[in-house]
Amino acid sequence: MTQNLAPMLLSFSEEASHWQDKTAKLSLKFNDSLLQEVTLSGGVVTIGRQPDNLLRIDNPIVSGHHARIFWENNRYVLEDHESFNGTYLNHRSVSKDVLSDGDVIVIGKHQIEFHDAAGKRDASSSAALDRTSNWQAQVEKGAPPQLEATMVLDTVKLKEMMAKMSAGAAPLRPSGITLVPLCQTRAVRPRQIGMITILAGQSDRQQYRLSSKLSVIGKSKMASIRLKRWFAPRVAASIHQREDGYFLVRSAKRVRIKINNAELKQGQQELKNGDQFEVGGIVAKFGYENG
């Protein structure tokens, strides 16, 4: 008798798992104002500045594809996509974590509230709510347009902001956040385009054309000059194209940079044709295209 019930119990368990309620809701807010709501039903929701994200945050300190939320092991999971400024869950930085009802996600200046929906889905609502995963698959077929470079949030100000939020203080207005200007709003291209040639160390390419206003050096997947060394920093430095030339900028004080064998002490320095610099385990040479 027990053996005969085993297949029935297994079938019932599989069916219960199939009909497990996956409905949840994301509420995107800025300064307590509701901007957008997205219903989850087991699909993947991407978050970022690119227009192909289901939850788009149009802010310069948010990466193009900043984070995503997806269904895994019967729970919704938040995962940072190696963003420049990080993803915060309940006032702590996370790379991947399980979401619970009432959790608050902070990305840049925006908050995303996560709420589980009670009850089971019926067949009709399931078909309607599953449009999130279908829509995401469709938009991923097209290549997203290139955006302005992501601005890096000042570390000290970011810590102050998270501390005040943790203490229950009112959310900071945009004026309370300091941005490190990694791209100039009216930058004009120099007469010649800069080039970087890797002389030593591990990177994804040997040569890079500096046609963008900002070129990030680091291990992050979003870096323009991607380092391959195991312990390389996610963001080691950046090269800025300005009206008066190219400038190498250190990302943090702990990052050591040498230009022509001299230690970089001021945080940034203009690159001259033929300059060699060391950062993040690579040795590179700066020059100009067709120069």
PDB file of C-alpha atoms in Angstrom:
ATOM      1  CA  MET A   1       0.000   0.000   0.000  1.00  0.00           C
ATOM      2  CA  THR A   2       2.821   2.405   0.917  1.00  0.00           C
ATOM      3  CA  GLN A   3       4.649   1.596  -2.330  1.00  0.00           C
ATOM      4  CA  ASN A   4       1.513   2.386  -4.330  1.00  0.00           C
ATOM      5  CA  LEU A   5       1.216   5.787  -2.636  1.00  0.00           C
ATOM      6  CA  ALA A   6       4.820   6.760  -3.393  1.00  0.00           C
ATOM      7  CA  PRO A   7       4.240   7.746  -7.061  1.00  0.00           C
ATOM      8  CA  MET A   8       1.126   9.688  -6.051  1.00  0.00           C
ATOM      9  CA  LEU A   9       3.018  11.584  -3.346  1.00  0.00           C
ATOM     10  CA  LEU A  10       5.840  12.380  -5.771  1.00  0.00           C
ATOM     11  CA  SER A  11       3.371  13.591  -8.378  1.00  0.00           C
ATOM     12  CA  PHE A  12       1.601  15.756  -5.797  1.00  0.00           C
ATOM     13  CA  SER A  13       4.944  17.228  -4.649  1.00  0.00           C
ATOM     14  CA  GLU A  14       5.969  18.098  -8.208  1.00  0.00           C
ATOM     15  CA  GLU A  15       2.589  19.681  -8.893  1.00  0.00           C
ATOM     16  CA  ALA A  16       2.744  21.723  -5.686  1.00  0.00           C
ATOM     17  CA  SER A  17       6.210  22.927  -6.646  1.00  0.00           C
ATOM     18  CA  HIS A  18       4.976  23.861 -10.125  1.00  0.00           C
ATOM     19  CA  TRP A  19       2.104  25.910  -8.707  1.00  0.00           C
ATOM     20  CA  GLN A  20       4.166  27.525  -5.975  1.00  0.00           C
ATOM     21  CA  ASP A  21       3.360  31.212  -5.841  1.00  0.00           C
ATOM     22  CA  LYS A  22       6.202  33.232  -7.363  1.00  0.00           C
ATOM     23  CA  THR A  23       4.344  36.530  -7.506  1.00  0.00           C
ATOM     24  CA  ALA A  24       6.163  39.513  -6.039  1.00  0.00           C
ATOM     25  CA  LYS A  25       6.402  43.237  -6.667  1.00  0.00           C
ATOM     26  CA  LEU A  26       9.212  45.741  -7.058  1.00  0.00           C
ATOM     27  CA  SER A  27       8.567  49.415  -6.329  1.00  0.00           C
ATOM     28  CA  LEU A  28      11.138  51.880  -7.666  1.00  0.00           C
ATOM     29  CA  LYS A  29      11.267  55.097  -5.619  1.00  0.00           C
ATOM     30  CA  PHE A  30      13.226  58.327  -5.633  1.00  0.00           C
ATOM     31  CA  ASN A  31      12.955  60.578  -2.563  1.00  0.00           C
ATOM     32  CA  ASP A  32       9.838  58.628  -1.465  1.00  0.00           C
ATOM     33  CA  SER A  33       8.137  59.260  -4.818  1.00  0.00           C
ATOM     34  CA  LEU A  34       6.967  56.121  -6.625  1.00  0.00           C
ATOM     35  CA  LEU A  35       8.410  56.015 -10.152  1.00  0.00           C
ATOM     36  CA  GLN A  36       7.614  52.498 -11.369  1.00  0.00           C
ATOM     37  CA  GLU A  37       6.233  49.155 -10.269  1.00  0.00           C
ATOM     38  CA  VAL A  38       7.176  45.784 -11.761  1.00  0.00           C
ATOM     39  CA  THR A  39       5.420  42.483 -11.066  1.00  0.00           C
ATOM     40  CA  LEU A  40       7.613  39.383 -10.726  1.00  0.00           C
ATOM     41  CA  SER A  41       6.411  35.904 -11.596  1.00  0.00           C
ATOM     42  CA  GLY A  42       9.545  33.813 -11.777  1.00  0.00           C
ATOM     43  CA  GLY A  43      11.272  35.572 -14.671  1.00  0.00           C
ATOM     44  CA  VAL A  44      14.411  37.714 -14.638  1.00  0.00           C
ATOM     45  CA  VAL A  45      14.273  41.454 -14.041  1.00  0.00           C
ATOM     46  CA  THR A  46      17.376  43.420 -15.017  1.00  0.00           C
ATOM     47  CA  ILE A  47      18.099  46.793 -13.439  1.00  0.00           C
ATOM     48  CA  GLY A  48      20.305  49.505 -14.908  1.00  0.00           C
ATOM     49  CA  ARG A  49      20.678  52.605 -17.049  1.00  0.00           C
ATOM     50  CA  GLN A  50      20.450  50.973 -20.462  1.00  0.00           C
ATOM     51  CA  PRO A  51      16.974  51.177 -22.076  1.00  0.00           C
ATOM     52  CA  ASP A  52      16.812  47.385 -22.503  1.00  0.00           C
ATOM     53  CA  ASN A  53      16.452  46.890 -18.729  1.00  0.00           C
ATOM     54  CA  LEU A  54      13.011  46.002 -17.437  1.00  0.00           C
ATOM     55  CA  LEU A  55      13.597  48.328 -14.477  1.00  0.00           C
ATOM     56  CA  ARG A  56      15.480  51.299 -15.891  1.00  0.00           C
ATOM     57  CA  ILE A  57      17.158  53.902 -13.660  1.00  0.00           C
ATOM     58  CA  ASP A  58      18.271  56.873 -15.729  1.00  0.00           C
ATOM     59  CA  ASN A  59      21.029  58.208 -13.502  1.00  0.00           C
ATOM     60  CA  PRO A  60      24.750  58.679 -14.286  1.00  0.00           C
ATOM     61  CA  ILE A  61      25.933  56.783 -11.185  1.00  0.00           C
ATOM     62  CA  VAL A  62      23.984  53.667 -12.196  1.00  0.00           C
ATOM     63  CA  SER A  63      25.782  51.202 -14.480  1.00  0.00           C
ATOM     64  CA  GLY A  64      24.323  50.179 -17.839  1.00  0.00           C
ATOM     65  CA  HIS A  65      23.426  46.723 -16.512  1.00  0.00           C
ATOM     66  CA  HIS A  66      23.746  47.239 -12.775  1.00  0.00           C
ATOM     67  CA  ALA A  67      21.964  44.283 -11.152  1.00  0.00           C
ATOM     68  CA  ARG A  68      19.289  41.646 -11.669  1.00  0.00           C
ATOM     69  CA  ILE A  69      16.614  39.815  -9.691  1.00  0.00           C
ATOM     70  CA  PHE A  70      15.709  36.228 -10.549  1.00  0.00           C
ATOM     71  CA  TRP A  71      14.026  33.088  -9.168  1.00  0.00           C
ATOM     72  CA  GLU A  72      16.424  30.474  -7.759  1.00  0.00           C
ATOM     73  CA  ASN A  73      15.861  27.573  -5.339  1.00  0.00           C
ATOM     74  CA  ASN A  74      12.305  28.713  -4.565  1.00  0.00           C
ATOM     75  CA  ARG A  75      13.422  32.227  -3.585  1.00  0.00           C
ATOM     76  CA  TYR A  76      14.001  35.527  -5.345  1.00  0.00           C
ATOM     77  CA  VAL A  77      17.678  36.466  -5.473  1.00  0.00           C
ATOM     78  CA  LEU A  78      19.356  39.852  -5.961  1.00  0.00           C
ATOM     79  CA  GLU A  79      22.690  39.831  -7.807  1.00  0.00           C
ATOM     80  CA  ASP A  80      25.024  42.746  -8.514  1.00  0.00           C
ATOM     81  CA  HIS A  81      26.404  42.731 -12.056  1.00  0.00           C
ATOM     82  CA  GLU A  82      29.894  43.996 -11.132  1.00  0.00           C
ATOM     83  CA  SER A  83      28.584  47.558 -11.085  1.00  0.00           C
ATOM     84  CA  PHE A  84      30.938  50.465 -10.448  1.00  0.00           C
ATOM     85  CA  ASN A  85      29.083  51.863  -7.415  1.00  0.00           C
ATOM     86  CA  GLY A  86      27.717  48.640  -5.947  1.00  0.00           C
ATOM     87  CA  THR A  87      24.298  47.327  -4.905  1.00  0.00           C
ATOM     88  CA  TYR A  88      23.010  47.667  -1.343  1.00  0.00           C
ATOM     89  CA  LEU A  89      20.430  45.511   0.428  1.00  0.00           C
ATOM     90  CA  ASN A  90      19.101  46.832   3.740  1.00  0.00           C
ATOM     91  CA  HIS A  91      22.078  49.219   4.082  1.00  0.00           C
ATOM     92  CA  ARG A  92      24.825  46.673   3.349  1.00  0.00           C
ATOM     93  CA  SER A  93      26.765  46.048   0.174  1.00  0.00           C
ATOM     94  CA  VAL A  94      25.968  42.714  -1.484  1.00  0.00           C
ATOM     95  CA  SER A  95      27.115  40.793  -4.531  1.00  0.00           C
ATOM     96  CA  LYS A  96      24.353  38.166  -4.285  1.00  0.00           C
ATOM     97  CA  ASP A  97      21.707  37.611  -1.638  1.00  0.00           C
ATOM     98  CA  VAL A  98      18.230  36.181  -1.092  1.00  0.00           C
ATOM     99  CA  LEU A  99      15.338  38.648  -0.943  1.00  0.00           C
ATOM    100  CA  SER A 100      12.656  38.677   1.748  1.00  0.00           C
ATOM    101  CA  ASP A 101       9.389  40.553   1.981  1.00  0.00           C
ATOM    102  CA  GLY A 102       9.983  44.204   2.907  1.00  0.00           C
ATOM    103  CA  ASP A 103      13.634  44.322   1.809  1.00  0.00           C
ATOM    104  CA  VAL A 104      14.940  47.646   0.495  1.00  0.00           C
ATOM    105  CA  ILE A 105      17.491  47.715  -2.328  1.00  0.00           C
ATOM    106  CA  VAL A 106      19.551  50.865  -2.866  1.00  0.00           C
ATOM    107  CA  ILE A 107      21.094  51.529  -6.277  1.00  0.00           C
ATOM    108  CA  GLY A 108      22.665  54.944  -6.650  1.00  0.00           C
ATOM    109  CA  LYS A 109      20.147  57.486  -5.346  1.00  0.00           C
ATOM    110  CA  HIS A 110      17.135  55.220  -5.877  1.00  0.00           C
ATOM    111  CA  GLN A 111      15.398  52.702  -3.631  1.00  0.00           C
ATOM    112  CA  ILE A 112      13.665  49.523  -4.765  1.00  0.00           C
ATOM    113  CA  GLU A 113      11.234  47.924  -2.319  1.00  0.00           C
ATOM    114  CA  PHE A 114      10.609  44.184  -2.601  1.00  0.00           C
ATOM    115  CA  HIS A 115       7.253  42.700  -1.569  1.00  0.00           C
ATOM    116  CA  ASP A 116       6.089  39.084  -1.756  1.00  0.00           C
ATOM    117  CA  ALA A 117       2.485  38.533  -2.821  1.00  0.00           C
ATOM    118  CA  ALA A 118       0.434  36.098  -0.732  1.00  0.00           C
ATOM    119  CA  GLY A 119      -1.670  33.255  -2.176  1.00  0.00           C
ATOM    120  CA  LYS A 120      -1.360  31.004  -5.208  1.00  0.00           C
ATOM    121  CA  ARG A 121      -1.464  31.952  -8.848  1.00  0.00           C
ATOM    122  CA  ASP A 122      -4.166  30.561 -11.061  1.00  0.00           C
ATOM    123  CA  ALA A 123      -3.606  29.624 -14.681  1.00  0.00           C
ATOM    124  CA  SER A 124      -4.948  32.873 -16.116  1.00  0.00           C
ATOM    125  CA  SER A 125      -2.823  35.164 -13.941  1.00  0.00           C
ATOM    126  CA  SER A 126       0.217  32.965 -14.565  1.00  0.00           C
ATOM    127  CA  ALA A 127       0.018  33.545 -18.319  1.00  0.00           C
ATOM    128  CA  ALA A 128      -0.299  37.292 -17.845  1.00  0.00           C
ATOM    129  CA  LEU A 129       2.458  37.666 -15.257  1.00  0.00           C
ATOM    130  CA  ASP A 130       5.003  35.524 -17.092  1.00  0.00           C
ATOM    131  CA  ARG A 131       5.326  38.295 -19.667  1.00  0.00           C
ATOM    132  CA  THR A 132       8.358  39.640 -17.736  1.00  0.00           C
ATOM    133  CA  SER A 133      10.632  36.803 -18.837  1.00  0.00           C
ATOM    134  CA  ASN A 134       9.265  36.828 -22.412  1.00  0.00           C
ATOM    135  CA  TRP A 135       9.690  40.586 -22.713  1.00  0.00           C
ATOM    136  CA  GLN A 136      13.224  40.409 -21.356  1.00  0.00           C
ATOM    137  CA  ALA A 137      14.170  37.728 -23.897  1.00  0.00           C
ATOM    138  CA  GLN A 138      12.879  39.886 -26.750  1.00  0.00           C
ATOM    139  CA  VAL A 139      14.725  43.065 -25.816  1.00  0.00           C
ATOM    140  CA  GLU A 140      17.992  41.170 -25.294  1.00  0.00           C
ATOM    141  CA  LYS A 141      18.004  40.256 -28.999  1.00  0.00           C
ATOM    142  CA  GLY A 142      18.781  43.860 -29.951  1.00  0.00           C
ATOM    143  CA  ALA A 143      22.065  45.546 -29.033  1.00  0.00           C
ATOM    144  CA  PRO A 144      21.496  48.421 -26.567  1.00  0.00           C
ATOM    145  CA  PRO A 145      22.775  51.883 -27.530  1.00  0.00           C
ATOM    146  CA  GLN A 146      25.952  53.206 -25.966  1.00  0.00           C
ATOM    147  CA  LEU A 147      25.431  55.519 -22.996  1.00  0.00           C
ATOM    148  CA  GLU A 148      27.591  58.162 -21.388  1.00  0.00           C
ATOM    149  CA  ALA A 149      30.145  56.641 -19.024  1.00  0.00           C
ATOM    150  CA  THR A 150      29.015  55.733 -15.509  1.00  0.00           C
ATOM    151  CA  MET A 151      30.064  58.255 -12.868  1.00  0.00           C
ATOM    152  CA  VAL A 152      31.734  56.860  -9.753  1.00  0.00           C
ATOM    153  CA  LEU A 153      30.207  57.849  -6.426  1.00  0.00           C
ATOM    154  CA  ASP A 154      32.632  59.371  -3.927  1.00  0.00           C
ATOM    155  CA  THR A 155      33.389  56.642  -1.347  1.00  0.00           C
ATOM    156  CA  VAL A 156      33.249  58.905   1.728  1.00  0.00           C
ATOM    157  CA  LYS A 157      29.933  60.442   0.736  1.00  0.00           C
ATOM    158  CA  LEU A 158      28.520  57.022  -0.068  1.00  0.00           C
ATOM    159  CA  LYS A 159      29.396  55.726   3.412  1.00  0.00           C
ATOM    160  CA  GLU A 160      27.844  58.817   5.006  1.00  0.00           C
ATOM    161  CA  MET A 161      24.671  58.327   2.972  1.00  0.00           C
ATOM    162  CA  MET A 162      24.362  54.642   3.950  1.00  0.00           C
ATOM    163  CA  ALA A 163      25.011  55.447   7.625  1.00  0.00           C
ATOM    164  CA  LYS A 164      22.255  58.069   7.686  1.00  0.00           C
ATOM    165  CA  MET A 165      19.853  55.750   5.908  1.00  0.00           C
ATOM    166  CA  SER A 166      20.658  52.998   8.408  1.00  0.00           C
ATOM    167  CA  ALA A 167      19.932  55.375  11.302  1.00  0.00           C
ATOM    168  CA  GLY A 168      16.513  56.118   9.854  1.00  0.00           C
ATOM    169  CA  ALA A 169      17.322  59.599   8.628  1.00  0.00           C
ATOM    170  CA  ALA A 170      15.415  61.171   5.781  1.00  0.00           C
ATOM    171  CA  PRO A 171      16.738  60.223   2.345  1.00  0.00           C
ATOM    172  CA  LEU A 172      19.352  62.541   0.944  1.00  0.00           C
ATOM    173  CA  ARG A 173      18.492  64.839  -1.905  1.00  0.00           C
ATOM    174  CA  PRO A 174      20.704  64.843  -5.011  1.00  0.00           C
ATOM    175  CA  SER A 175      22.646  67.795  -3.626  1.00  0.00           C
ATOM    176  CA  GLY A 176      23.800  65.604  -0.732  1.00  0.00           C
ATOM    177  CA  ILE A 177      25.761  63.308  -3.020  1.00  0.00           C
ATOM    178  CA  THR A 178      29.149  64.201  -4.397  1.00  0.00           C
ATOM    179  CA  LEU A 179      30.121  62.799  -7.764  1.00  0.00           C
ATOM    180  CA  VAL A 180      33.645  62.317  -8.969  1.00  0.00           C
ATOM    181  CA  PRO A 181      33.376  63.820 -12.469  1.00  0.00           C
ATOM    182  CA  LEU A 182      34.676  61.002 -14.629  1.00  0.00           C
ATOM    183  CA  CYS A 183      33.261  62.582 -17.747  1.00  0.00           C
ATOM    184  CA  GLN A 184      33.027  66.221 -18.698  1.00  0.00           C
ATOM    185  CA  THR A 185      29.609  67.331 -19.866  1.00  0.00           C
ATOM    186  CA  ARG A 186      31.050  69.396 -22.699  1.00  0.00           C
ATOM    187  CA  ALA A 187      34.197  67.483 -23.466  1.00  0.00           C
ATOM    188  CA  VAL A 188      35.504  68.045 -26.980  1.00  0.00           C
ATOM    189  CA  ARG A 189      37.525  65.407 -28.738  1.00  0.00           C
ATOM    190  CA  PRO A 190      41.195  66.153 -29.133  1.00  0.00           C
ATOM    191  CA  ARG A 191      42.532  66.473 -32.654  1.00  0.00           C
ATOM    192  CA  GLN A 192      44.023  63.014 -32.353  1.00  0.00           C
ATOM    193  CA  ILE A 193      42.596  59.860 -30.800  1.00  0.00           C
ATOM    194  CA  GLY A 194      44.655  58.326 -28.013  1.00  0.00           C
ATOM    195  CA  MET A 195      45.883  54.730 -28.053  1.00  0.00           C
ATOM    196  CA  ILE A 196      46.974  52.413 -25.242  1.00  0.00           C
ATOM    197  CA  THR A 197      49.393  49.554 -25.949  1.00  0.00           C
ATOM    198  CA  ILE A 198      49.924  46.890 -23.286  1.00  0.00           C
ATOM    199  CA  LEU A 199      53.641  46.183 -22.891  1.00  0.00           C
ATOM    200  CA  ALA A 200      53.465  43.741 -19.945  1.00  0.00           C
ATOM    201  CA  GLY A 201      50.816  42.109 -17.781  1.00  0.00           C
ATOM    202  CA  GLN A 202      47.499  40.384 -18.456  1.00  0.00           C
ATOM    203  CA  SER A 203      44.612  42.121 -20.201  1.00  0.00           C
ATOM    204  CA  ASP A 204      41.875  41.129 -22.636  1.00  0.00           C
ATOM    205  CA  ARG A 205      43.591  42.895 -25.562  1.00  0.00           C
ATOM    206  CA  GLN A 206      46.978  44.289 -26.465  1.00  0.00           C
ATOM    207  CA  GLN A 207      45.852  47.617 -27.873  1.00  0.00           C
ATOM    208  CA  TYR A 208      42.966  49.991 -27.065  1.00  0.00           C
ATOM    209  CA  ARG A 209      41.595  52.991 -28.952  1.00  0.00           C
ATOM    210  CA  LEU A 210      40.533  55.768 -26.557  1.00  0.00           C
ATOM    211  CA  SER A 211      37.594  57.163 -28.513  1.00  0.00           C
ATOM    212  CA  SER A 212      35.262  57.478 -25.486  1.00  0.00           C
ATOM    213  CA  LYS A 213      35.233  60.271 -22.944  1.00  0.00           C
ATOM    214  CA  LEU A 214      35.996  57.728 -20.245  1.00  0.00           C
ATOM    215  CA  SER A 215      37.998  54.494 -20.390  1.00  0.00           C
ATOM    216  CA  VAL A 216      38.005  52.462 -17.172  1.00  0.00           C
ATOM    217  CA  ILE A 217      40.947  50.202 -16.270  1.00  0.00           C
ATOM    218  CA  GLY A 218      40.093  47.249 -14.024  1.00  0.00           C
ATOM    219  CA  LYS A 219      38.875  43.690 -13.638  1.00  0.00           C
ATOM    220  CA  SER A 220      35.185  44.603 -13.843  1.00  0.00           C
ATOM    221  CA  LYS A 221      33.299  43.234 -16.838  1.00  0.00           C
ATOM    222  CA  MET A 222      32.291  46.799 -17.622  1.00  0.00           C
ATOM    223  CA  ALA A 223      35.883  48.079 -17.766  1.00  0.00           C
ATOM    224  CA  SER A 224      37.129  49.370 -21.127  1.00  0.00           C
ATOM    225  CA  ILE A 225      40.637  48.057 -20.462  1.00  0.00           C
ATOM    226  CA  ARG A 226      39.944  44.786 -18.681  1.00  0.00           C
ATOM    227  CA  LEU A 227      42.628  43.322 -16.446  1.00  0.00           C
ATOM    228  CA  LYS A 228      43.013  39.551 -16.243  1.00  0.00           C
ATOM    229  CA  ARG A 229      45.284  39.237 -13.222  1.00  0.00           C
ATOM    230  CA  TRP A 230      43.618  37.253 -10.408  1.00  0.00           C
ATOM    231  CA  PHE A 231      43.905  39.944  -7.703  1.00  0.00           C
ATOM    232  CA  ALA A 232      43.545  42.967  -9.967  1.00  0.00           C
ATOM    233  CA  PRO A 233      41.216  45.733  -8.661  1.00  0.00           C
ATOM    234  CA  ARG A 234      37.696  45.896 -10.093  1.00  0.00           C
ATOM    235  CA  VAL A 235      38.355  49.555 -10.917  1.00  0.00           C
ATOM    236  CA  ALA A 236      42.029  50.551 -10.722  1.00  0.00           C
ATOM    237  CA  ALA A 237      42.080  53.780 -12.698  1.00  0.00           C
ATOM    238  CA  SER A 238      40.465  55.604 -15.580  1.00  0.00           C
ATOM    239  CA  ILE A 239      41.571  57.628 -18.577  1.00  0.00           C
ATOM    240  CA  HIS A 240      39.586  60.796 -19.274  1.00  0.00           C
ATOM    241  CA  GLN A 241      39.375  62.470 -22.648  1.00  0.00           C
ATOM    242  CA  ARG A 242      39.129  66.219 -22.083  1.00  0.00           C
ATOM    243  CA  GLU A 243      39.331  69.283 -24.220  1.00  0.00           C
ATOM    244  CA  ASP A 244      43.035  69.731 -23.440  1.00  0.00           C
ATOM    245  CA  GLY A 245      44.099  66.077 -23.719  1.00  0.00           C
ATOM    246  CA  TYR A 246      43.984  62.705 -21.940  1.00  0.00           C
ATOM    247  CA  PHE A 247      44.328  62.338 -18.165  1.00  0.00           C
ATOM    248  CA  LEU A 248      45.078  59.225 -16.106  1.00  0.00           C
ATOM    249  CA  VAL A 249      43.063  59.282 -12.856  1.00  0.00           C
ATOM    250  CA  ARG A 250      43.552  56.981  -9.865  1.00  0.00           C
ATOM    251  CA  SER A 251      40.344  55.356  -8.535  1.00  0.00           C
ATOM    252  CA  ALA A 252      41.431  55.252  -4.868  1.00  0.00           C
ATOM    253  CA  LYS A 253      44.402  56.226  -2.711  1.00  0.00           C
ATOM    254  CA  ARG A 254      45.339  52.580  -2.121  1.00  0.00           C
ATOM    255  CA  VAL A 255      45.882  52.044  -5.875  1.00  0.00           C
ATOM    256  CA  ARG A 256      49.508  52.629  -6.884  1.00  0.00           C
ATOM    257  CA  ILE A 257      50.260  54.162 -10.261  1.00  0.00           C
ATOM    258  CA  LYS A 258      53.615  54.948 -11.813  1.00  0.00           C
ATOM    259  CA  ILE A 259      54.070  57.168 -14.853  1.00  0.00           C
ATOM    260  CA  ASN A 260      57.530  56.999 -16.432  1.00  0.00           C
ATOM    261  CA  ASN A 261      58.765  55.237 -13.255  1.00  0.00           C
ATOM    262  CA  ALA A 262      57.588  58.109 -11.036  1.00  0.00           C
ATOM    263  CA  GLU A 263      54.872  57.565  -8.410  1.00  0.00           C
ATOM    264  CA  LEU A 264      51.576  59.342  -9.121  1.00  0.00           C
ATOM    265  CA  LYS A 265      50.905  61.498  -6.043  1.00  0.00           C
ATOM    266  CA  GLN A 266      48.272  64.024  -7.103  1.00  0.00           C
ATOM    267  CA  GLY A 267      45.578  61.525  -8.082  1.00  0.00           C
ATOM    268  CA  GLN A 268      45.659  62.424 -11.757  1.00  0.00           C
ATOM    269  CA  GLN A 269      48.110  63.446 -14.447  1.00  0.00           C
ATOM    270  CA  GLU A 270      47.963  64.360 -18.101  1.00  0.00           C
ATOM    271  CA  LEU A 271      49.311  61.700 -20.444  1.00  0.00           C
ATOM    272  CA  LYS A 272      51.858  62.802 -23.020  1.00  0.00           C
ATOM    273  CA  ASN A 273      52.704  61.002 -26.223  1.00  0.00           C
ATOM    274  CA  GLY A 274      55.084  58.137 -25.385  1.00  0.00           C
ATOM    275  CA  ASP A 275      54.316  58.051 -21.627  1.00  0.00           C
ATOM    276  CA  GLN A 276      54.488  54.649 -19.953  1.00  0.00           C
ATOM    277  CA  PHE A 277      52.446  53.847 -16.865  1.00  0.00           C
ATOM    278  CA  GLU A 278      52.023  50.949 -14.452  1.00  0.00           C
ATOM    279  CA  VAL A 279      48.719  50.134 -12.738  1.00  0.00           C
ATOM    280  CA  GLY A 280      46.882  46.986 -11.646  1.00  0.00           C
ATOM    281  CA  GLY A 281      49.688  44.677 -12.743  1.00  0.00           C
ATOM    282  CA  ILE A 282      50.064  46.000 -16.308  1.00  0.00           C
ATOM    283  CA  VAL A 283      52.628  48.200 -18.007  1.00  0.00           C
ATOM    284  CA  ALA A 284      51.135  50.296 -20.796  1.00  0.00           C
ATOM    285  CA  LYS A 285      52.245  52.946 -23.251  1.00  0.00           C
ATOM    286  CA  PHE A 286      50.178  55.952 -24.291  1.00  0.00           C
ATOM    287  CA  GLY A 287      50.331  57.420 -27.766  1.00  0.00           C
ATOM    288  CA  TYR A 288      48.164  58.790 -30.550  1.00  0.00           C
ATOM    289  CA  GLU A 289      46.521  57.054 -33.473  1.00  0.00           C
ATOM    290  CA  ASN A 290      48.578  57.393 -36.651  1.00  0.00           C
ATOM    291  CA  GLY A 291      51.103  59.281 -34.567  1.00  0.00           C
TER     292      GLY A 291
END
